PDB file of C-alpha atoms in Angstrom:
ATOM      1  CA  MET A 850     -26.524   6.768  31.506  1.00 45.00           C
ATOM      2  CA  ARG A 851     -27.582   3.323  32.722  1.00 52.00           C
ATOM      3  CA  LEU A 852     -31.044   2.939  34.228  1.00 50.00           C
ATOM      4  CA  LYS A 853     -31.265   0.935  37.439  1.00 57.00           C
ATOM      5  CA  VAL A 854     -34.285  -1.331  37.697  1.00 58.00           C
ATOM      6  CA  ASP A 855     -35.796  -0.941  41.161  1.00 62.00           C
ATOM      7  CA  GLY A 856     -35.669  -4.226  43.068  1.00 74.00           C
ATOM      8  CA  PHE A 857     -38.984  -3.578  44.765  1.00 71.00           C
ATOM      9  CA  VAL A 858     -40.736  -3.179  41.403  1.00 72.00           C
ATOM     10  CA  LEU A 859     -39.325  -6.581  40.372  1.00 81.00           C
ATOM     11  CA  SER A 860     -40.535  -8.023  43.691  1.00 85.00           C
ATOM     12  CA  VAL A 861     -44.050  -6.716  43.052  1.00 81.00           C
ATOM     13  CA  ILE A 862     -44.062  -8.375  39.616  1.00 84.00           C
ATOM     14  CA  ALA A 863     -42.801 -11.635  41.171  1.00 88.00           C
ATOM     15  CA  VAL A 864     -45.482 -11.571  43.886  1.00 88.00           C
ATOM     16  CA  ILE A 865     -48.213 -11.054  41.286  1.00 85.00           C
ATOM     17  CA  GLY A 866     -46.813 -14.074  39.437  1.00 90.00           C
ATOM     18  CA  ILE A 867     -46.927 -16.161  42.634  1.00 93.00           C
ATOM     19  CA  ALA A 868     -50.520 -15.017  43.238  1.00 88.00           C
ATOM     20  CA  TYR A 869     -51.417 -16.180  39.723  1.00 88.00           C
ATOM     21  CA  VAL A 870     -49.845 -19.635  40.190  1.00 91.00           C
ATOM     22  CA  PHE A 871     -50.868 -20.135  43.850  1.00 90.00           C
ATOM     23  CA  PRO A 872     -54.008 -18.018  44.468  1.00 88.00           C
ATOM     24  CA  GLN A 873     -55.404 -20.481  47.022  1.00 88.00           C
ATOM     25  CA  TRP A 874     -53.044 -19.213  49.758  1.00 87.00           C
ATOM     26  CA  GLY A 875     -54.688 -15.785  49.720  1.00 83.00           C
ATOM     27  CA  THR A 876     -58.357 -16.772  49.669  1.00 78.00           C
ATOM     28  CA  PRO A 877     -60.678 -16.497  52.713  1.00 73.00           C
ATOM     29  CA  GLU A 878     -60.667 -20.305  52.910  1.00 77.00           C
ATOM     30  CA  SER A 879     -56.874 -20.428  53.329  1.00 82.00           C
ATOM     31  CA  LYS A 880     -55.471 -21.607  56.668  1.00 84.00           C
ATOM     32  CA  ILE A 881     -52.750 -18.934  56.439  1.00 86.00           C
ATOM     33  CA  PRO A 882     -54.002 -15.895  58.461  1.00 87.00           C
ATOM     34  CA  ILE A 883     -52.784 -13.292  55.951  1.00 85.00           C
ATOM     35  CA  ASP A 884     -55.378 -10.709  57.054  1.00 81.00           C
ATOM     36  CA  THR A 885     -54.215 -10.873  60.664  1.00 86.00           C
ATOM     37  CA  ILE A 886     -50.526 -10.833  59.720  1.00 88.00           C
ATOM     38  CA  SER A 887     -50.972  -7.862  57.384  1.00 82.00           C
ATOM     39  CA  ALA A 888     -53.073  -5.935  59.948  1.00 82.00           C
ATOM     40  CA  ILE A 889     -50.314  -6.326  62.563  1.00 89.00           C
ATOM     41  CA  GLY A 890     -47.713  -5.503  59.922  1.00 86.00           C
ATOM     42  CA  ILE A 891     -49.526  -2.280  58.948  1.00 79.00           C
ATOM     43  CA  SER A 892     -49.602  -1.111  62.553  1.00 85.00           C
ATOM     44  CA  LEU A 893     -45.885  -1.853  62.949  1.00 90.00           C
ATOM     45  CA  ILE A 894     -45.040   0.034  59.728  1.00 82.00           C
ATOM     46  CA  PHE A 895     -46.612   3.207  61.080  1.00 78.00           C
ATOM     47  CA  PHE A 896     -45.235   2.646  64.584  1.00 89.00           C
ATOM     48  CA  PHE A 897     -41.710   2.607  63.126  1.00 88.00           C
ATOM     49  CA  TYR A 898     -42.661   5.620  60.987  1.00 77.00           C
ATOM     50  CA  GLY A 899     -43.531   7.476  64.203  1.00 82.00           C
ATOM     51  CA  LEU A 900     -40.208   6.466  65.749  1.00 89.00           C
ATOM     52  CA  LYS A 901     -38.312   7.946  62.776  1.00 81.00           C
ATOM     53  CA  LEU A 902     -40.437  11.090  62.311  1.00 72.00           C
ATOM     54  CA  SER A 903     -38.239  14.046  63.239  1.00 70.00           C
ATOM     55  CA  PRO A 904     -40.135  17.001  64.814  1.00 72.00           C
ATOM     56  CA  THR A 905     -37.013  19.167  64.432  1.00 70.00           C
ATOM     57  CA  LYS A 906     -36.770  18.607  60.684  1.00 64.00           C
ATOM     58  CA  LEU A 907     -40.514  19.139  60.289  1.00 63.00           C
ATOM     59  CA  LYS A 908     -40.264  22.509  62.074  1.00 69.00           C
ATOM     60  CA  ALA A 909     -37.343  23.499  59.834  1.00 61.00           C
ATOM     61  CA  GLY A 910     -39.458  23.069  56.714  1.00 61.00           C
ATOM     62  CA  ILE A 911     -42.767  24.510  57.948  1.00 70.00           C
ATOM     63  CA  LYS A 912     -42.160  28.201  57.095  1.00 75.00           C
ATOM     64  CA  ASN A 913     -42.222  27.886  53.288  1.00 84.00           C
ATOM     65  CA  TRP A 914     -46.033  27.891  53.098  1.00 88.00           C
ATOM     66  CA  LYS A 915     -46.341  28.674  49.360  1.00 93.00           C
ATOM     67  CA  LEU A 916     -44.322  25.585  48.515  1.00 94.00           C
ATOM     68  CA  HIS A 917     -46.414  23.482  50.902  1.00 93.00           C
ATOM     69  CA  LEU A 918     -49.657  24.742  49.332  1.00 95.00           C
ATOM     70  CA  LEU A 919     -48.445  23.817  45.845  1.00 96.00           C
ATOM     71  CA  VAL A 920     -47.267  20.336  46.860  1.00 95.00           C
ATOM     72  CA  GLN A 921     -50.399  19.439  48.836  1.00 95.00           C
ATOM     73  CA  GLY A 922     -52.649  21.107  46.252  1.00 96.00           C
ATOM     74  CA  SER A 923     -51.038  19.028  43.516  1.00 96.00           C
ATOM     75  CA  THR A 924     -51.310  15.850  45.583  1.00 95.00           C
ATOM     76  CA  PHE A 925     -54.892  16.162  46.809  1.00 96.00           C
ATOM     77  CA  LEU A 926     -56.584  18.538  44.320  1.00 97.00           C
ATOM     78  CA  MET A 927     -54.829  18.577  40.950  1.00 97.00           C
ATOM     79  CA  PHE A 928     -54.619  14.790  40.647  1.00 97.00           C
ATOM     80  CA  PRO A 929     -58.283  14.075  41.600  1.00 97.00           C
ATOM     81  CA  LEU A 930     -59.667  16.941  39.475  1.00 97.00           C
ATOM     82  CA  LEU A 931     -57.796  15.676  36.398  1.00 96.00           C
ATOM     83  CA  ILE A 932     -59.418  12.250  36.829  1.00 97.00           C
ATOM     84  CA  LEU A 933     -62.864  13.702  37.621  1.00 96.00           C
ATOM     85  CA  ILE A 934     -62.932  15.242  34.138  1.00 95.00           C
ATOM     86  CA  PHE A 935     -63.352  11.773  32.633  1.00 94.00           C
ATOM     87  CA  ARG A 936     -66.199  10.555  34.863  1.00 93.00           C
ATOM     88  CA  PRO A 937     -69.011  11.707  32.499  1.00 92.00           C
ATOM     89  CA  PHE A 938     -67.590   9.422  29.784  1.00 91.00           C
ATOM     90  CA  ILE A 939     -68.129   6.194  31.791  1.00 89.00           C
ATOM     91  CA  GLN A 940     -70.519   3.876  29.943  1.00 86.00           C
ATOM     92  CA  ASN A 941     -70.379   0.508  31.703  1.00 85.00           C
ATOM     93  CA  GLU A 942     -69.346  -1.289  34.903  1.00 82.00           C
ATOM     94  CA  ALA A 943     -65.882  -2.245  33.609  1.00 80.00           C
ATOM     95  CA  GLN A 944     -65.095   1.390  32.808  1.00 86.00           C
ATOM     96  CA  GLU A 945     -66.444   2.373  36.238  1.00 87.00           C
ATOM     97  CA  THR A 946     -63.940   0.021  37.919  1.00 86.00           C
ATOM     98  CA  ILE A 947     -61.004   1.340  35.867  1.00 89.00           C
ATOM     99  CA  TRP A 948     -62.014   4.945  36.540  1.00 93.00           C
ATOM    100  CA  LEU A 949     -62.361   4.183  40.262  1.00 91.00           C
ATOM    101  CA  ALA A 950     -58.861   2.658  40.215  1.00 92.00           C
ATOM    102  CA  PHE A 951     -57.429   5.838  38.690  1.00 95.00           C
ATOM    103  CA  PHE A 952     -59.365   8.030  41.105  1.00 96.00           C
ATOM    104  CA  PHE A 953     -58.041   5.981  44.028  1.00 95.00           C
ATOM    105  CA  LEU A 954     -54.513   6.554  42.712  1.00 95.00           C
ATOM    106  CA  ALA A 955     -55.236  10.277  42.378  1.00 96.00           C
ATOM    107  CA  ALA A 956     -56.622  10.608  45.924  1.00 95.00           C
ATOM    108  CA  LEU A 957     -53.599   9.048  47.645  1.00 95.00           C
ATOM    109  CA  PRO A 958     -50.915  10.957  49.610  1.00 92.00           C
ATOM    110  CA  SER A 959     -47.306  11.373  48.514  1.00 88.00           C
ATOM    111  CA  THR A 960     -44.621   8.850  49.389  1.00 78.00           C
ATOM    112  CA  VAL A 961     -42.071   9.789  52.053  1.00 63.00           C
ATOM    113  CA  SER A 962     -38.765   7.969  51.622  1.00 61.00           C
ATOM    114  CA  SER A 963     -38.291   8.131  47.845  1.00 63.00           C
ATOM    115  CA  SER A 964     -39.445  11.777  47.685  1.00 70.00           C
ATOM    116  CA  VAL A 965     -36.795  12.868  50.195  1.00 71.00           C
ATOM    117  CA  VAL A 966     -34.089  10.701  48.608  1.00 67.00           C
ATOM    118  CA  MET A 967     -34.770  12.049  45.096  1.00 74.00           C
ATOM    119  CA  VAL A 968     -34.960  15.671  46.292  1.00 80.00           C
ATOM    120  CA  SER A 969     -31.656  15.196  48.098  1.00 71.00           C
ATOM    121  CA  MET A 970     -30.061  13.695  44.985  1.00 70.00           C
ATOM    122  CA  ALA A 971     -31.225  16.618  42.816  1.00 79.00           C
ATOM    123  CA  LYS A 972     -30.072  19.225  45.405  1.00 78.00           C
ATOM    124  CA  GLY A 973     -33.591  20.406  46.240  1.00 83.00           C
ATOM    125  CA  ASN A 974     -35.013  21.799  49.499  1.00 84.00           C
ATOM    126  CA  ILE A 975     -34.600  18.779  51.793  1.00 75.00           C
ATOM    127  CA  PRO A 976     -36.300  20.147  54.977  1.00 76.00           C
ATOM    128  CA  ALA A 977     -39.336  21.178  52.891  1.00 84.00           C
ATOM    129  CA  ALA A 978     -39.369  17.751  51.233  1.00 81.00           C
ATOM    130  CA  ILE A 979     -39.352  16.011  54.623  1.00 74.00           C
ATOM    131  CA  PHE A 980     -42.149  18.251  55.880  1.00 81.00           C
ATOM    132  CA  ASN A 981     -44.365  17.820  52.803  1.00 84.00           C
ATOM    133  CA  ALA A 982     -43.821  14.090  52.397  1.00 76.00           C
ATOM    134  CA  SER A 983     -44.519  13.498  56.106  1.00 75.00           C
ATOM    135  CA  ILE A 984     -47.543  15.794  56.404  1.00 84.00           C
ATOM    136  CA  SER A 985     -48.997  14.356  53.187  1.00 88.00           C
ATOM    137  CA  GLY A 986     -49.474  10.948  54.812  1.00 82.00           C
ATOM    138  CA  ILE A 987     -51.252  12.528  57.772  1.00 82.00           C
ATOM    139  CA  ILE A 988     -53.543  14.604  55.521  1.00 90.00           C
ATOM    140  CA  GLY A 989     -54.223  11.520  53.406  1.00 89.00           C
ATOM    141  CA  VAL A 990     -55.654   9.626  56.366  1.00 84.00           C
ATOM    142  CA  VAL A 991     -58.489  12.190  56.340  1.00 86.00           C
ATOM    143  CA  LEU A 992     -58.800  13.293  52.693  1.00 92.00           C
ATOM    144  CA  THR A 993     -58.335  10.005  50.817  1.00 91.00           C
ATOM    145  CA  PRO A 994     -61.381   8.286  52.414  1.00 88.00           C
ATOM    146  CA  LEU A 995     -63.411  11.507  51.949  1.00 89.00           C
ATOM    147  CA  TRP A 996     -62.600  11.612  48.232  1.00 93.00           C
ATOM    148  CA  MET A 997     -63.294   7.891  47.811  1.00 89.00           C
ATOM    149  CA  GLY A 998     -66.511   8.115  49.834  1.00 86.00           C
ATOM    150  CA  LEU A 999     -68.030  10.231  47.054  1.00 87.00           C
ATOM    151  CA  PHE A1000     -67.905   7.295  44.636  1.00 85.00           C
ATOM    152  CA  VAL A1001     -67.172   3.998  46.426  1.00 77.00           C
ATOM    153  CA  GLN A1002     -70.609   3.885  48.049  1.00 61.00           C
ATOM    154  CA  SER A1003     -72.157   3.174  44.669  1.00 51.00           C
ATOM    155  CA  ALA A1004     -69.723   0.292  44.097  1.00 49.00           C
ATOM    156  CA  GLN A1005     -69.725  -1.118  47.615  1.00 50.00           C
ATOM    157  CA  THR A1006     -72.847  -1.147  49.749  1.00 44.00           C
ATOM    158  CA  ASP A1007     -71.047  -1.631  53.087  1.00 53.00           C
ATOM    159  CA  PHE A1008     -68.915   1.519  52.778  1.00 53.00           C
ATOM    160  CA  ASP A1009     -69.011   3.091  56.230  1.00 59.00           C
ATOM    161  CA  PHE A1010     -67.038   6.211  57.184  1.00 60.00           C
ATOM    162  CA  THR A1011     -67.207   5.384  60.905  1.00 69.00           C
ATOM    163  CA  ASP A1012     -65.776   1.904  60.445  1.00 69.00           C
ATOM    164  CA  ILE A1013     -63.081   3.154  58.046  1.00 65.00           C
ATOM    165  CA  TYR A1014     -61.903   5.946  60.340  1.00 68.00           C
ATOM    166  CA  ILE A1015     -61.851   3.588  63.333  1.00 77.00           C
ATOM    167  CA  LYS A1016     -59.607   1.215  61.355  1.00 74.00           C
ATOM    168  CA  LEU A1017     -57.429   4.115  60.172  1.00 70.00           C
ATOM    169  CA  PHE A1018     -57.107   5.367  63.739  1.00 79.00           C
ATOM    170  CA  VAL A1019     -56.262   1.956  65.209  1.00 81.00           C
ATOM    171  CA  GLN A1020     -53.926   0.790  62.431  1.00 79.00           C
ATOM    172  CA  ILE A1021     -52.274   4.084  61.432  1.00 73.00           C
ATOM    173  CA  ILE A1022     -52.761   7.153  63.650  1.00 76.00           C
ATOM    174  CA  LEU A1023     -52.438   5.411  67.034  1.00 86.00           C
ATOM    175  CA  PRO A1024     -49.220   3.544  66.087  1.00 87.00           C
ATOM    176  CA  VAL A1025     -47.696   6.802  64.737  1.00 80.00           C
ATOM    177  CA  VAL A1026     -48.550   8.645  67.971  1.00 86.00           C
ATOM    178  CA  VAL A1027     -47.144   5.811  70.114  1.00 93.00           C
ATOM    179  CA  GLY A1028     -43.996   5.813  67.962  1.00 90.00           C
ATOM    180  CA  ILE A1029     -43.529   9.565  68.427  1.00 86.00           C
ATOM    181  CA  LEU A1030     -44.029   9.220  72.195  1.00 91.00           C
ATOM    182  CA  LEU A1031     -41.415   6.458  72.355  1.00 94.00           C
ATOM    183  CA  GLN A1032     -38.845   8.275  70.182  1.00 91.00           C
ATOM    184  CA  ARG A1033     -36.633   9.159  73.143  1.00 88.00           C
ATOM    185  CA  PHE A1034     -36.339   5.466  74.044  1.00 91.00           C
ATOM    186  CA  LEU A1035     -36.399   3.704  70.651  1.00 93.00           C
ATOM    187  CA  GLY A1036     -35.664   6.468  68.120  1.00 88.00           C
ATOM    188  CA  GLU A1037     -31.967   5.677  67.931  1.00 90.00           C
ATOM    189  CA  PHE A1038     -32.747   1.978  67.468  1.00 91.00           C
ATOM    190  CA  ALA A1039     -35.134   2.781  64.568  1.00 90.00           C
ATOM    191  CA  HIS A1040     -32.561   4.946  62.767  1.00 85.00           C
ATOM    192  CA  LYS A1041     -29.782   2.417  63.365  1.00 91.00           C
ATOM    193  CA  HIS A1042     -31.841  -0.388  61.843  1.00 91.00           C
ATOM    194  CA  ASN A1043     -33.546   1.758  59.181  1.00 85.00           C
ATOM    195  CA  LYS A1044     -32.584  -0.571  56.301  1.00 85.00           C
ATOM    196  CA  ARG A1045     -34.040  -3.609  58.054  1.00 90.00           C
ATOM    197  CA  LEU A1046     -37.204  -1.720  58.941  1.00 87.00           C
ATOM    198  CA  THR A1047     -37.554  -0.637  55.299  1.00 80.00           C
ATOM    199  CA  LEU A1048     -37.242  -4.283  54.269  1.00 86.00           C
ATOM    200  CA  PHE A1049     -39.981  -5.139  56.785  1.00 87.00           C
ATOM    201  CA  ASP A1050     -42.228  -2.390  55.354  1.00 79.00           C
ATOM    202  CA  LYS A1051     -41.791  -3.703  51.831  1.00 81.00           C
ATOM    203  CA  SER A1052     -42.449  -7.300  52.948  1.00 86.00           C
ATOM    204  CA  VAL A1053     -45.799  -6.302  54.475  1.00 83.00           C
ATOM    205  CA  ILE A1054     -46.752  -4.392  51.312  1.00 76.00           C
ATOM    206  CA  LEU A1055     -45.849  -7.395  49.161  1.00 84.00           C
ATOM    207  CA  LEU A1056     -48.034  -9.593  51.382  1.00 86.00           C
ATOM    208  CA  ILE A1057     -51.022  -7.258  50.931  1.00 78.00           C
ATOM    209  CA  ILE A1058     -50.426  -7.120  47.169  1.00 79.00           C
ATOM    210  CA  TYR A1059     -50.265 -10.929  47.048  1.00 86.00           C
ATOM    211  CA  LYS A1060     -53.590 -11.318  48.848  1.00 82.00           C
ATOM    212  CA  SER A1061     -55.290  -8.643  46.721  1.00 75.00           C
ATOM    213  CA  PHE A1062     -54.242 -10.283  43.464  1.00 78.00           C
ATOM    214  CA  ALA A1063     -54.773 -13.843  44.717  1.00 83.00           C
ATOM    215  CA  GLU A1064     -58.424 -13.043  45.468  1.00 74.00           C
ATOM    216  CA  SER A1065     -58.821 -11.369  42.064  1.00 73.00           C
ATOM    217  CA  PHE A1066     -57.218 -14.304  40.227  1.00 80.00           C
ATOM    218  CA  GLU A1067     -59.316 -16.813  42.181  1.00 79.00           C
ATOM    219  CA  GLY A1068     -62.450 -14.869  41.248  1.00 71.00           C
ATOM    220  CA  ASP A1069     -61.316 -14.688  37.595  1.00 72.00           C
ATOM    221  CA  ILE A1070     -61.580 -10.887  37.688  1.00 65.00           C
ATOM    222  CA  PHE A1071     -58.759 -10.366  35.185  1.00 68.00           C
ATOM    223  CA  SER A1072     -60.394 -12.457  32.465  1.00 69.00           C
ATOM    224  CA  THR A1073     -61.732  -9.234  30.924  1.00 65.00           C
ATOM    225  CA  VAL A1074     -58.342  -7.451  30.986  1.00 71.00           C
ATOM    226  CA  SER A1075     -56.356  -7.947  27.758  1.00 76.00           C
ATOM    227  CA  VAL A1076     -52.740  -7.103  26.913  1.00 80.00           C
ATOM    228  CA  LEU A1077     -54.077  -4.116  24.969  1.00 84.00           C
ATOM    229  CA  ASP A1078     -55.938  -2.969  28.092  1.00 82.00           C
ATOM    230  CA  LEU A1079     -52.715  -3.164  30.125  1.00 83.00           C
ATOM    231  CA  LEU A1080     -50.861  -1.192  27.463  1.00 89.00           C
ATOM    232  CA  MET A1081     -53.582   1.484  27.495  1.00 91.00           C
ATOM    233  CA  LEU A1082     -53.389   1.606  31.315  1.00 90.00           C
ATOM    234  CA  PHE A1083     -49.632   2.139  31.095  1.00 90.00           C
ATOM    235  CA  VAL A1084     -50.022   4.964  28.551  1.00 95.00           C
ATOM    236  CA  ALA A1085     -52.809   6.601  30.608  1.00 95.00           C
ATOM    237  CA  VAL A1086     -50.699   6.493  33.789  1.00 94.00           C
ATOM    238  CA  LEU A1087     -47.685   7.891  31.914  1.00 94.00           C
ATOM    239  CA  ILE A1088     -49.791  10.773  30.544  1.00 96.00           C
ATOM    240  CA  LEU A1089     -51.228  11.495  34.011  1.00 96.00           C
ATOM    241  CA  PHE A1090     -47.741  11.666  35.514  1.00 95.00           C
ATOM    242  CA  GLY A1091     -46.447  13.845  32.674  1.00 95.00           C
ATOM    243  CA  VAL A1092     -49.328  16.312  32.915  1.00 96.00           C
ATOM    244  CA  VAL A1093     -49.024  16.745  36.701  1.00 96.00           C
ATOM    245  CA  PHE A1094     -45.216  16.986  36.544  1.00 95.00           C
ATOM    246  CA  SER A1095     -45.452  19.691  33.842  1.00 95.00           C
ATOM    247  CA  LEU A1096     -48.249  21.618  35.577  1.00 97.00           C
ATOM    248  CA  THR A1097     -46.438  21.572  38.915  1.00 96.00           C
ATOM    249  CA  GLY A1098     -43.239  22.832  37.291  1.00 94.00           C
ATOM    250  CA  PHE A1099     -45.149  25.577  35.434  1.00 96.00           C
ATOM    251  CA  LEU A1100     -46.898  26.745  38.615  1.00 97.00           C
ATOM    252  CA  ALA A1101     -43.618  26.710  40.545  1.00 96.00           C
ATOM    253  CA  LYS A1102     -42.092  29.031  37.939  1.00 95.00           C
ATOM    254  CA  GLN A1103     -45.155  31.300  38.004  1.00 96.00           C
ATOM    255  CA  MET A1104     -44.844  31.512  41.794  1.00 95.00           C
ATOM    256  CA  ARG A1105     -41.154  32.443  41.304  1.00 94.00           C
ATOM    257  CA  PHE A1106     -39.735  29.586  43.323  1.00 94.00           C
ATOM    258  CA  ASN A1107     -35.975  29.184  43.369  1.00 92.00           C
ATOM    259  CA  THR A1108     -34.478  26.078  41.761  1.00 90.00           C
ATOM    260  CA  ALA A1109     -34.353  24.082  45.005  1.00 89.00           C
ATOM    261  CA  ASP A1110     -38.031  24.755  45.782  1.00 93.00           C
ATOM    262  CA  GLN A1111     -39.076  24.015  42.201  1.00 93.00           C
ATOM    263  CA  ILE A1112     -37.344  20.631  42.401  1.00 92.00           C
ATOM    264  CA  THR A1113     -39.117  19.881  45.692  1.00 91.00           C
ATOM    265  CA  ALA A1114     -42.512  20.925  44.301  1.00 93.00           C
ATOM    266  CA  GLN A1115     -42.192  18.703  41.230  1.00 93.00           C
ATOM    267  CA  PHE A1116     -40.707  15.699  43.015  1.00 90.00           C
ATOM    268  CA  CYS A1117     -43.030  15.698  46.056  1.00 91.00           C
ATOM    269  CA  GLY A1118     -46.168  16.929  44.292  1.00 92.00           C
ATOM    270  CA  THR A1119     -46.157  14.162  41.680  1.00 93.00           C
ATOM    271  CA  LYS A1120     -45.493  11.145  43.901  1.00 90.00           C
ATOM    272  CA  LYS A1121     -48.094   8.652  45.123  1.00 91.00           C
ATOM    273  CA  SER A1122     -47.486   6.254  47.992  1.00 86.00           C
ATOM    274  CA  LEU A1123     -47.720   2.528  47.281  1.00 81.00           C
ATOM    275  CA  VAL A1124     -47.533   1.916  51.039  1.00 77.00           C
ATOM    276  CA  HIS A1125     -50.588   4.073  51.789  1.00 83.00           C
ATOM    277  CA  GLY A1126     -52.318   2.779  48.666  1.00 86.00           C
ATOM    278  CA  THR A1127     -52.114  -0.885  49.602  1.00 82.00           C
ATOM    279  CA  VAL A1128     -53.030  -0.143  53.230  1.00 80.00           C
ATOM    280  CA  PHE A1129     -55.952   2.136  52.328  1.00 85.00           C
ATOM    281  CA  SER A1130     -57.249  -0.302  49.697  1.00 84.00           C
ATOM    282  CA  LYS A1131     -57.475  -3.033  52.330  1.00 77.00           C
ATOM    283  CA  ILE A1132     -59.405  -0.725  54.684  1.00 79.00           C
ATOM    284  CA  ILE A1133     -61.594   1.154  52.171  1.00 81.00           C
ATOM    285  CA  PHE A1134     -62.440  -1.632  49.729  1.00 80.00           C
ATOM    286  CA  GLY A1135     -62.330  -4.575  52.133  1.00 68.00           C
ATOM    287  CA  ASN A1136     -62.937  -7.812  50.234  1.00 61.00           C
ATOM    288  CA  LEU A1137     -64.190  -6.186  47.040  1.00 64.00           C
ATOM    289  CA  ALA A1138     -63.539  -8.732  44.284  1.00 57.00           C
ATOM    290  CA  SER A1139     -61.984  -6.224  41.864  1.00 66.00           C
ATOM    291  CA  ILE A1140     -59.366  -4.917  44.327  1.00 72.00           C
ATOM    292  CA  GLY A1141     -56.537  -6.337  42.193  1.00 76.00           C
ATOM    293  CA  ILE A1142     -57.639  -4.226  39.228  1.00 82.00           C
ATOM    294  CA  ILE A1143     -58.050  -1.191  41.501  1.00 86.00           C
ATOM    295  CA  LEU A1144     -54.387  -1.516  42.553  1.00 85.00           C
ATOM    296  CA  LEU A1145     -53.075  -1.891  38.976  1.00 87.00           C
ATOM    297  CA  PRO A1146     -52.769   1.823  38.025  1.00 90.00           C
ATOM    298  CA  LEU A1147     -51.087   2.537  41.378  1.00 89.00           C
ATOM    299  CA  MET A1148     -48.434  -0.136  40.839  1.00 83.00           C
ATOM    300  CA  ILE A1149     -47.802   1.010  37.269  1.00 85.00           C
ATOM    301  CA  PHE A1150     -47.567   4.599  38.539  1.00 89.00           C
ATOM    302  CA  HIS A1151     -45.136   3.504  41.272  1.00 81.00           C
ATOM    303  CA  ALA A1152     -42.783   1.998  38.683  1.00 77.00           C
ATOM    304  CA  ILE A1153     -43.063   5.004  36.350  1.00 81.00           C
ATOM    305  CA  GLN A1154     -42.474   7.599  39.084  1.00 83.00           C
ATOM    306  CA  LEU A1155     -39.374   5.777  40.323  1.00 74.00           C
ATOM    307  CA  LEU A1156     -37.952   5.449  36.815  1.00 72.00           C
ATOM    308  CA  ILE A1157     -38.630   9.015  35.632  1.00 80.00           C
ATOM    309  CA  ILE A1158     -37.908  10.892  38.872  1.00 80.00           C
ATOM    310  CA  SER A1159     -34.708   8.946  39.560  1.00 71.00           C
ATOM    311  CA  THR A1160     -33.532   9.661  35.992  1.00 73.00           C
ATOM    312  CA  VAL A1161     -34.332  13.381  36.305  1.00 79.00           C
ATOM    313  CA  ALA A1162     -32.741  13.541  39.773  1.00 75.00           C
ATOM    314  CA  SER A1163     -29.606  11.827  38.503  1.00 69.00           C
ATOM    315  CA  ARG A1164     -29.282  14.303  35.627  1.00 74.00           C
ATOM    316  CA  MET A1165     -29.790  17.261  37.962  1.00 75.00           C
ATOM    317  CA  SER A1166     -27.181  15.841  40.339  1.00 64.00           C
ATOM    318  CA  ARG A1167     -24.659  15.501  37.507  1.00 63.00           C
ATOM    319  CA  LYS A1168     -25.457  19.031  36.317  1.00 64.00           C
ATOM    320  CA  ASN A1169     -24.959  20.461  39.815  1.00 53.00           C
ATOM    321  CA  ILE A1170     -21.612  18.672  40.155  1.00 44.00           C
ATOM    322  CA  ILE A1171     -20.434  20.057  36.790  1.00 44.00           C
ATOM    323  CA  GLU A1172     -21.542  23.582  37.725  1.00 46.00           C
TER     324      GLU A1172
END
């Protein structure tokens, strides 16, 4: 079976390369208003998300509460608790930053589009996948800053819950609500141009990633990160994914889920959203110099989850066809 390399993953790598060669475009001194462009872009992403959010499909998946508890519990409890275990072993500031990066990854909500696509491919419970992936982003707006607030305050003196929730409300919640209210007028347009809107979403995310890494490269933050460190990060992320994927599958069997629900639990409960991650990092960490390093585990995780889940989904799809 041939493995398809995700084009977005390649784009992320390319953008990081551009940030390394031309970091000056993303610095505060740059004449290019990247902060303003990305702020408007973030609001538009979630406005279009509101336009495409289907209340009917959400209602169809709401009844399976045991499945929802497992998926959201995996996303917002299992992940963070697994990372919290390692906090007592932190010995210096560099380790604190790496741990914070992993904890940020762990505290993020699930991704919507790829979760639903993979569940559909593997013949899982699609309505439940839509419900869980959609509700996860809404829960994350509240829980992710709460989780991070326990530890970011020690790393960033200007961490302010009020300011963060105002930004989250203005840039995320309000656009989603406006999008939902305008569904009857623009919903058909959003679904018709879904591919173009997805391209827009990815372009905004790439812009935020560029700025984050440009500032880190300009500040020489990565001078302490070796190739061995990157390899260890990759292995650590792979282990984290494997542990959560296995635990979620084990719990699904213990709860006597059918095959479709087990697929949904494992696929939705192990995903982390790069979209929410890049947006939340900009709001929660602001101009923290090490933001590029903080985003590293998330981007590695994004590539790993796409590769592994798409491979598993493809095998399940082939198996279902044969059967």
